[in-house]
Amino acid sequence: EVRLVQSGAELKKPGESLRISCKSSGFTFSRSWIAWVRQTPGKGLEWMGTIDPGDASTSQSPSFQGHVTFSADKSLDTAFLQWDTLRASDAGIYYCARLTHYFGSETYYVFDLWGQGTAVAVSP
Amino acid sequence: DIQVTQSPSSLSASVGDRVTITCRTSQTIGRLLNWYQQKPGQAPNLLIYGASLLQTGVSSRFSASGSGTTFTLTITSLQPDDFATYFCQQSHLSPWTFGLGTRLDLK
């Protein structure tokens, strides 16, 4: 079955570190792009960035650059999202999603497969 | 960043109705606009890409159109399973951005 399975909910304190995971199955992980998307009540869905597990290259939204780190372990078919220093404002639901491109009259980039989400709470 | 504005933010309808949701972008994006459906407690699910192309497995009751800066998603003959939140997302320019969503609920 083609799927992305994310790690479980987290409750952390401001200043702590955190790494959440996204394990793929049913498709070639190293030939895919994995994106991270945050969802919060105030800002809705926000694309954070994308990693190419094949060469570990990343593309990040300026809104998140420098605050989070994307990584991937091809041997585990797993992508990771990491914070070294959490803030209260990092609370939200984090989704990993496969970024796929379809070719037509143009090249269409879509998030065609999503993990179930990881809820992150940050509170003193 | 390209701003994406959806309207209405919420919508009430009955089973069997036809509804339309609008998405506008702050600059022209050609046809690089995707639509997603999200049900409570679930991840978003791709419905439409390239402004009007139906994702495999999605019901033909969903259709969409538009180009440039104005796009619409139409759902005909609403079914109970359609009551959810709908998001549009532009893929023209990084950072890719989403609308805030339209919540469709049962009247």
mmCIF file of N, CA, C and O in Angstrom, chain A residues 30-103:
data_model
loop_
_atom_site.group_PDB
_atom_site.id
_atom_site.type_symbol
_atom_site.label_atom_id
_atom_site.label_comp_id
_atom_site.label_asym_id
_atom_site.label_seq_id
_atom_site.Cartn_x
_atom_site.Cartn_y
_atom_site.Cartn_z
ATOM 1 N N SER A 30 13.419 7.309 -2.581
ATOM 2 C CA SER A 30 14.587 8.079 -3.014
ATOM 3 C C SER A 30 14.351 8.809 -4.332
ATOM 4 O O SER A 30 15.147 9.678 -4.692
ATOM 5 N N ARG A 31 13.286 8.467 -5.029
ATOM 6 C CA ARG A 31 12.954 9.147 -6.289
ATOM 7 C C ARG A 31 11.778 10.103 -6.129
ATOM 8 O O ARG A 31 11.197 10.558 -7.131
ATOM 9 N N SER A 32 11.414 10.376 -4.902
ATOM 10 C CA SER A 32 10.283 11.261 -4.633
ATOM 11 C C SER A 32 10.753 12.502 -3.902
ATOM 12 O O SER A 32 11.889 12.554 -3.425
ATOM 13 N N TRP A 33 9.910 13.484 -3.854
ATOM 14 C CA TRP A 33 10.132 14.650 -3.024
ATOM 15 C C TRP A 33 9.137 14.599 -1.871
ATOM 16 O O TRP A 33 7.963 14.276 -2.083
ATOM 17 N N ILE A 34 9.609 14.939 -0.702
ATOM 18 C CA ILE A 34 8.738 14.964 0.466
ATOM 19 C C ILE A 34 8.657 16.394 0.989
ATOM 20 O O ILE A 34 9.695 17.037 1.228
ATOM 21 N N ALA A 35 7.447 16.865 1.137
ATOM 22 C CA ALA A 35 7.211 18.208 1.659
ATOM 23 C C ALA A 35 6.679 18.125 3.081
ATOM 24 O O ALA A 35 6.110 17.113 3.503
ATOM 25 N N TRP A 36 6.871 19.218 3.796
ATOM 26 C CA TRP A 36 6.283 19.367 5.130
ATOM 27 C C TRP A 36 5.338 20.567 5.091
ATOM 28 O O TRP A 36 5.685 21.635 4.568
ATOM 29 N N VAL A 37 4.164 20.364 5.659
ATOM 30 C CA VAL A 37 3.114 21.391 5.663
ATOM 31 C C VAL A 37 2.585 21.520 7.093
ATOM 32 O O VAL A 37 2.256 20.516 7.718
ATOM 33 N N ARG A 38 2.533 22.737 7.575
ATOM 34 C CA ARG A 38 1.997 22.979 8.915
ATOM 35 C C ARG A 38 0.561 23.477 8.812
ATOM 36 O O ARG A 38 0.231 24.250 7.907
ATOM 37 N N GLN A 39 -0.261 23.061 9.736
ATOM 38 C CA GLN A 39 -1.641 23.563 9.801
ATOM 39 C C GLN A 39 -1.910 24.115 11.195
ATOM 40 O O GLN A 39 -1.725 23.415 12.197
ATOM 41 N N THR A 40 -2.334 25.354 11.231
ATOM 42 C CA THR A 40 -2.716 25.996 12.483
ATOM 43 C C THR A 40 -4.040 26.709 12.296
ATOM 44 O O THR A 40 -4.387 27.077 11.164
ATOM 45 N N PRO A 41 -4.782 26.907 13.380
ATOM 46 C CA PRO A 41 -6.063 27.610 13.243
ATOM 47 C C PRO A 41 -5.904 29.026 12.691
ATOM 48 O O PRO A 41 -6.740 29.498 11.943
ATOM 49 N N GLY A 42 -4.826 29.686 13.040
ATOM 50 C CA GLY A 42 -4.664 31.074 12.641
ATOM 51 C C GLY A 42 -4.164 31.282 11.229
ATOM 52 O O GLY A 42 -4.614 32.173 10.520
ATOM 53 N N LYS A 43 -3.245 30.441 10.798
ATOM 54 C CA LYS A 43 -2.618 30.633 9.492
ATOM 55 C C LYS A 43 -2.982 29.564 8.470
ATOM 56 O O LYS A 43 -2.543 29.623 7.318
ATOM 57 N N GLY A 44 -3.758 28.588 8.870
ATOM 58 C CA GLY A 44 -4.167 27.548 7.929
ATOM 59 C C GLY A 44 -3.013 26.649 7.538
ATOM 60 O O GLY A 44 -2.143 26.348 8.339
ATOM 61 N N LEU A 45 -3.007 26.252 6.278
ATOM 62 C CA LEU A 45 -1.975 25.372 5.754
ATOM 63 C C LEU A 45 -0.805 26.195 5.240
ATOM 64 O O LEU A 45 -0.989 27.139 4.465
ATOM 65 N N GLU A 46 0.407 25.827 5.662
ATOM 66 C CA GLU A 46 1.607 26.547 5.239
ATOM 67 C C GLU A 46 2.653 25.538 4.752
ATOM 68 O O GLU A 46 3.056 24.655 5.515
ATOM 69 N N TRP A 47 3.088 25.705 3.514
ATOM 70 C CA TRP A 47 4.174 24.883 3.020
ATOM 71 C C TRP A 47 5.464 25.338 3.683
ATOM 72 O O TRP A 47 5.818 26.500 3.612
ATOM 73 N N MET A 48 6.153 24.388 4.332
ATOM 74 C CA MET A 48 7.381 24.723 5.049
ATOM 75 C C MET A 48 8.613 24.512 4.173
ATOM 76 O O MET A 48 9.591 25.263 4.260
ATOM 77 N N GLY A 49 8.568 23.459 3.385
ATOM 78 C CA GLY A 49 9.714 23.153 2.555
ATOM 79 C C GLY A 49 9.629 21.736 2.027
ATOM 80 O O GLY A 49 8.702 20.984 2.347
ATOM 81 N N THR A 50 10.622 21.383 1.234
ATOM 82 C CA THR A 50 10.626 20.099 0.542
ATOM 83 C C THR A 50 12.034 19.540 0.560
ATOM 84 O O THR A 50 13.001 20.299 0.461
ATOM 85 N N ILE A 51 12.125 18.224 0.660
ATOM 86 C CA ILE A 51 13.421 17.556 0.576
ATOM 87 C C ILE A 51 13.398 16.499 -0.515
ATOM 88 O O ILE A 51 12.379 15.816 -0.697
ATOM 89 N N ASP A 52 14.486 16.407 -1.236
ATOM 90 C CA ASP A 52 14.695 15.331 -2.198
ATOM 91 C C ASP A 52 15.540 14.279 -1.487
ATOM 92 O O ASP A 52 16.736 14.491 -1.285
ATOM 93 N N PRO A 53 14.926 13.156 -1.079
ATOM 94 C CA PRO A 53 15.698 12.151 -0.343
ATOM 95 C C PRO A 53 16.845 11.569 -1.158
ATOM 96 O O PRO A 53 17.795 11.032 -0.587
ATOM 97 N N GLY A 54 16.759 11.678 -2.465
ATOM 98 C CA GLY A 54 17.801 11.118 -3.308
ATOM 99 C C GLY A 54 19.162 11.760 -3.088
ATOM 100 O O GLY A 54 20.185 11.059 -3.029
ATOM 101 N N ASP A 55 19.152 13.089 -2.944
ATOM 102 C CA ASP A 55 20.418 13.786 -2.743
ATOM 103 C C ASP A 55 20.405 14.704 -1.527
ATOM 104 O O ASP A 55 21.353 15.467 -1.324
ATOM 105 N N ALA A 56 19.328 14.653 -0.763
ATOM 106 C CA ALA A 56 19.179 15.434 0.470
ATOM 107 C C ALA A 56 19.092 16.939 0.213
ATOM 108 O O ALA A 56 19.202 17.730 1.156
ATOM 109 N N SER A 57 18.883 17.340 -1.025
ATOM 110 C CA SER A 57 18.724 18.775 -1.285
ATOM 111 C C SER A 57 17.365 19.231 -0.772
ATOM 112 O O SER A 57 16.403 18.456 -0.744
ATOM 113 N N THR A 58 17.324 20.471 -0.350
ATOM 114 C CA THR A 58 16.086 20.995 0.225
ATOM 115 C C THR A 58 15.718 22.334 -0.385
ATOM 116 O O THR A 58 16.570 23.060 -0.917
ATOM 117 N N SER A 59 14.440 22.649 -0.274
ATOM 118 C CA SER A 59 13.917 23.953 -0.643
ATOM 119 C C SER A 59 13.024 24.375 0.513
ATOM 120 O O SER A 59 12.148 23.615 0.924
ATOM 121 N N GLN A 60 13.275 25.562 1.064
ATOM 122 C CA GLN A 60 12.541 25.952 2.266
ATOM 123 C C GLN A 60 11.802 27.257 2.064
ATOM 124 O O GLN A 60 12.279 28.167 1.386
ATOM 125 N N SER A 61 10.676 27.357 2.698
ATOM 126 C CA SER A 61 9.972 28.621 2.748
ATOM 127 C C SER A 61 10.760 29.596 3.620
ATOM 128 O O SER A 61 11.252 29.208 4.686
ATOM 129 N N PRO A 62 10.860 30.847 3.199
ATOM 130 C CA PRO A 62 11.559 31.836 4.037
ATOM 131 C C PRO A 62 10.966 31.950 5.430
ATOM 132 O O PRO A 62 11.676 32.295 6.377
ATOM 133 N N SER A 63 9.691 31.622 5.567
ATOM 134 C CA SER A 63 9.029 31.735 6.874
ATOM 135 C C SER A 63 9.570 30.743 7.887
ATOM 136 O O SER A 63 9.419 30.936 9.090
ATOM 137 N N PHE A 64 10.175 29.680 7.408
ATOM 138 C CA PHE A 64 10.648 28.628 8.302
ATOM 139 C C PHE A 64 12.167 28.425 8.221
ATOM 140 O O PHE A 64 12.738 27.726 9.059
ATOM 141 N N GLN A 65 12.776 29.051 7.245
ATOM 142 C CA GLN A 65 14.205 28.822 7.041
ATOM 143 C C GLN A 65 15.004 29.246 8.262
ATOM 144 O O GLN A 65 14.761 30.295 8.855
ATOM 145 N N GLY A 66 15.942 28.394 8.635
ATOM 146 C CA GLY A 66 16.794 28.675 9.781
ATOM 147 C C GLY A 66 16.218 28.208 11.100
ATOM 148 O O GLY A 66 16.933 28.179 12.107
ATOM 149 N N HIS A 67 14.955 27.848 11.119
ATOM 150 C CA HIS A 67 14.323 27.420 12.377
ATOM 151 C C HIS A 67 14.062 25.917 12.404
ATOM 152 O O HIS A 67 13.984 25.321 13.488
ATOM 153 N N VAL A 68 13.920 25.321 11.243
ATOM 154 C CA VAL A 68 13.707 23.883 11.169
ATOM 155 C C VAL A 68 14.724 23.264 10.217
ATOM 156 O O VAL A 68 15.295 23.955 9.369
ATOM 157 N N THR A 69 14.903 21.958 10.370
ATOM 158 C CA THR A 69 15.821 21.213 9.515
ATOM 159 C C THR A 69 15.101 20.018 8.933
ATOM 160 O O THR A 69 14.411 19.287 9.651
ATOM 161 N N PHE A 70 15.255 19.851 7.611
ATOM 162 C CA PHE A 70 14.698 18.677 6.938
ATOM 163 C C PHE A 70 15.820 17.676 6.699
ATOM 164 O O PHE A 70 16.931 18.068 6.331
ATOM 165 N N SER A 71 15.512 16.420 6.879
ATOM 166 C CA SER A 71 16.485 15.381 6.579
ATOM 167 C C SER A 71 15.750 14.135 6.116
ATOM 168 O O SER A 71 14.519 14.054 6.231
ATOM 169 N N ALA A 72 16.509 13.183 5.608
ATOM 170 C CA ALA A 72 15.898 11.941 5.150
ATOM 171 C C ALA A 72 16.916 10.822 5.267
ATOM 172 O O ALA A 72 18.117 11.048 5.076
ATOM 173 N N ASP A 73 16.444 9.642 5.585
ATOM 174 C CA ASP A 73 17.281 8.448 5.655
ATOM 175 C C ASP A 73 16.751 7.462 4.628
ATOM 176 O O ASP A 73 15.691 6.849 4.834
ATOM 177 N N LYS A 74 17.476 7.336 3.523
ATOM 178 C CA LYS A 74 17.012 6.459 2.447
ATOM 179 C C LYS A 74 16.947 5.000 2.893
ATOM 180 O O LYS A 74 16.094 4.243 2.413
ATOM 181 N N SER A 75 17.834 4.607 3.802
ATOM 182 C CA SER A 75 17.833 3.210 4.245
ATOM 183 C C SER A 75 16.573 2.871 5.037
ATOM 184 O O SER A 75 16.181 1.712 5.127
ATOM 185 N N LEU A 76 15.929 3.895 5.594
ATOM 186 C CA LEU A 76 14.707 3.707 6.381
ATOM 187 C C LEU A 76 13.466 4.176 5.632
ATOM 188 O O LEU A 76 12.359 4.062 6.160
ATOM 189 N N ASP A 77 13.649 4.730 4.433
ATOM 190 C CA ASP A 77 12.528 5.315 3.685
ATOM 191 C C ASP A 77 11.764 6.321 4.541
ATOM 192 O O ASP A 77 10.527 6.379 4.512
ATOM 193 N N THR A 78 12.501 7.109 5.267
ATOM 194 C CA THR A 78 11.895 7.997 6.258
ATOM 195 C C THR A 78 12.447 9.409 6.137
ATOM 196 O O THR A 78 13.664 9.594 6.000
ATOM 197 N N ALA A 79 11.535 10.373 6.201
ATOM 198 C CA ALA A 79 11.906 11.786 6.248
ATOM 199 C C ALA A 79 11.699 12.314 7.666
ATOM 200 O O ALA A 79 10.865 11.802 8.420
ATOM 201 N N PHE A 80 12.469 13.327 7.993
ATOM 202 C CA PHE A 80 12.420 13.898 9.338
ATOM 203 C C PHE A 80 12.287 15.411 9.266
ATOM 204 O O PHE A 80 12.801 16.055 8.350
ATOM 205 N N LEU A 81 11.621 15.939 10.295
ATOM 206 C CA LEU A 81 11.531 17.387 10.501
ATOM 207 C C LEU A 81 12.021 17.646 11.918
ATOM 208 O O LEU A 81 11.530 17.027 12.864
ATOM 209 N N GLN A 82 12.971 18.554 12.049
ATOM 210 C CA GLN A 82 13.628 18.752 13.334
ATOM 211 C C GLN A 82 13.670 20.220 13.736
ATOM 212 O O GLN A 82 13.865 21.102 12.903
ATOM 213 N N TRP A 83 13.471 20.440 15.034
ATOM 214 C CA TRP A 83 13.661 21.743 15.649
ATOM 215 C C TRP A 83 14.750 21.603 16.717
ATOM 216 O O TRP A 83 14.709 20.673 17.530
ATOM 217 N N ASP A 84 15.667 22.531 16.784
ATOM 218 C CA ASP A 84 16.647 22.549 17.868
ATOM 219 C C ASP A 84 16.100 23.304 19.074
ATOM 220 O O ASP A 84 16.412 22.975 20.216
ATOM 221 N N THR A 85 15.299 24.334 18.804
ATOM 222 C CA THR A 85 14.763 25.161 19.885
ATOM 223 C C THR A 85 13.303 25.486 19.573
ATOM 224 O O THR A 85 13.019 26.335 18.720
ATOM 225 N N LEU A 86 12.412 24.813 20.236
ATOM 226 C CA LEU A 86 10.988 25.025 19.984
ATOM 227 C C LEU A 86 10.496 26.317 20.609
ATOM 228 O O LEU A 86 10.979 26.751 21.664
ATOM 229 N N ARG A 87 9.522 26.922 19.950
ATOM 230 C CA ARG A 87 8.822 28.100 20.447
ATOM 231 C C ARG A 87 7.361 27.743 20.625
ATOM 232 O O ARG A 87 6.860 26.806 19.987
ATOM 233 N N ALA A 88 6.671 28.518 21.423
ATOM 234 C CA ALA A 88 5.233 28.277 21.578
ATOM 235 C C ALA A 88 4.518 28.382 20.237
ATOM 236 O O ALA A 88 3.549 27.666 19.973
ATOM 237 N N SER A 89 5.018 29.254 19.378
ATOM 238 C CA SER A 89 4.374 29.463 18.078
ATOM 239 C C SER A 89 4.573 28.288 17.111
ATOM 240 O O SER A 89 4.021 28.287 16.017
ATOM 241 N N ASP A 90 5.369 27.299 17.492
ATOM 242 C CA ASP A 90 5.553 26.115 16.641
ATOM 243 C C ASP A 90 4.423 25.095 16.808
ATOM 244 O O ASP A 90 4.386 24.090 16.098
ATOM 245 N N ALA A 91 3.534 25.348 17.719
ATOM 246 C CA ALA A 91 2.420 24.416 17.921
ATOM 247 C C ALA A 91 1.562 24.320 16.661
ATOM 248 O O ALA A 91 1.320 25.320 15.981
ATOM 249 N N GLY A 92 1.144 23.112 16.372
ATOM 250 C CA GLY A 92 0.298 22.912 15.193
ATOM 251 C C GLY A 92 0.294 21.452 14.797
ATOM 252 O O GLY A 92 0.848 20.599 15.492
ATOM 253 N N ILE A 93 -0.348 21.185 13.686
ATOM 254 C CA ILE A 93 -0.319 19.844 13.106
ATOM 255 C C ILE A 93 0.622 19.882 11.921
ATOM 256 O O ILE A 93 0.492 20.739 11.045
ATOM 257 N N TYR A 94 1.543 18.965 11.907
ATOM 258 C CA TYR A 94 2.539 18.904 10.843
ATOM 259 C C TYR A 94 2.273 17.689 9.971
ATOM 260 O O TYR A 94 2.174 16.566 10.464
ATOM 261 N N TYR A 95 2.138 17.961 8.693
ATOM 262 C CA TYR A 95 1.913 16.893 7.723
ATOM 263 C C TYR A 95 3.144 16.746 6.831
ATOM 264 O O TYR A 95 3.733 17.742 6.409
ATOM 265 N N CYS A 96 3.499 15.511 6.546
ATOM 266 C CA CYS A 96 4.401 15.285 5.417
ATOM 267 C C CYS A 96 3.523 14.932 4.227
ATOM 268 O O CYS A 96 2.403 14.403 4.391
ATOM 269 N N ALA A 97 3.994 15.249 3.066
ATOM 270 C CA ALA A 97 3.232 14.993 1.847
ATOM 271 C C ALA A 97 4.202 14.715 0.715
ATOM 272 O O ALA A 97 5.281 15.314 0.644
ATOM 273 N N ARG A 98 3.805 13.818 -0.162
ATOM 274 C CA ARG A 98 4.629 13.568 -1.344
ATOM 275 C C ARG A 98 4.329 14.640 -2.380
ATOM 276 O O ARG A 98 3.158 14.911 -2.695
ATOM 277 N N LEU A 99 5.374 15.250 -2.859
ATOM 278 C CA LEU A 99 5.238 16.239 -3.924
ATOM 279 C C LEU A 99 5.514 15.537 -5.250
ATOM 280 O O LEU A 99 6.605 15.028 -5.472
ATOM 281 N N THR A 100 4.521 15.529 -6.092
ATOM 282 C CA THR A 100 4.615 14.838 -7.379
ATOM 283 C C THR A 100 4.414 15.848 -8.484
ATOM 284 O O THR A 100 3.688 16.840 -8.304
ATOM 285 N N HIS A 101 5.065 15.622 -9.610
ATOM 286 C CA HIS A 101 4.794 16.498 -10.748
ATOM 287 C C HIS A 101 4.150 15.693 -11.863
ATOM 288 O O HIS A 101 4.579 14.577 -12.179
ATOM 289 N N TYR A 102 3.104 16.270 -12.420
ATOM 290 C CA TYR A 102 2.399 15.700 -13.554
ATOM 291 C C TYR A 102 2.730 16.539 -14.775
ATOM 292 O O TYR A 102 2.778 17.770 -14.681
ATOM 293 N N PHE A 103 2.925 15.883 -15.875
ATOM 294 C CA PHE A 103 3.236 16.600 -17.110
ATOM 295 C C PHE A 103 1.991 16.686 -17.985
ATOM 296 O O PHE A 103 1.321 15.700 -18.234
#
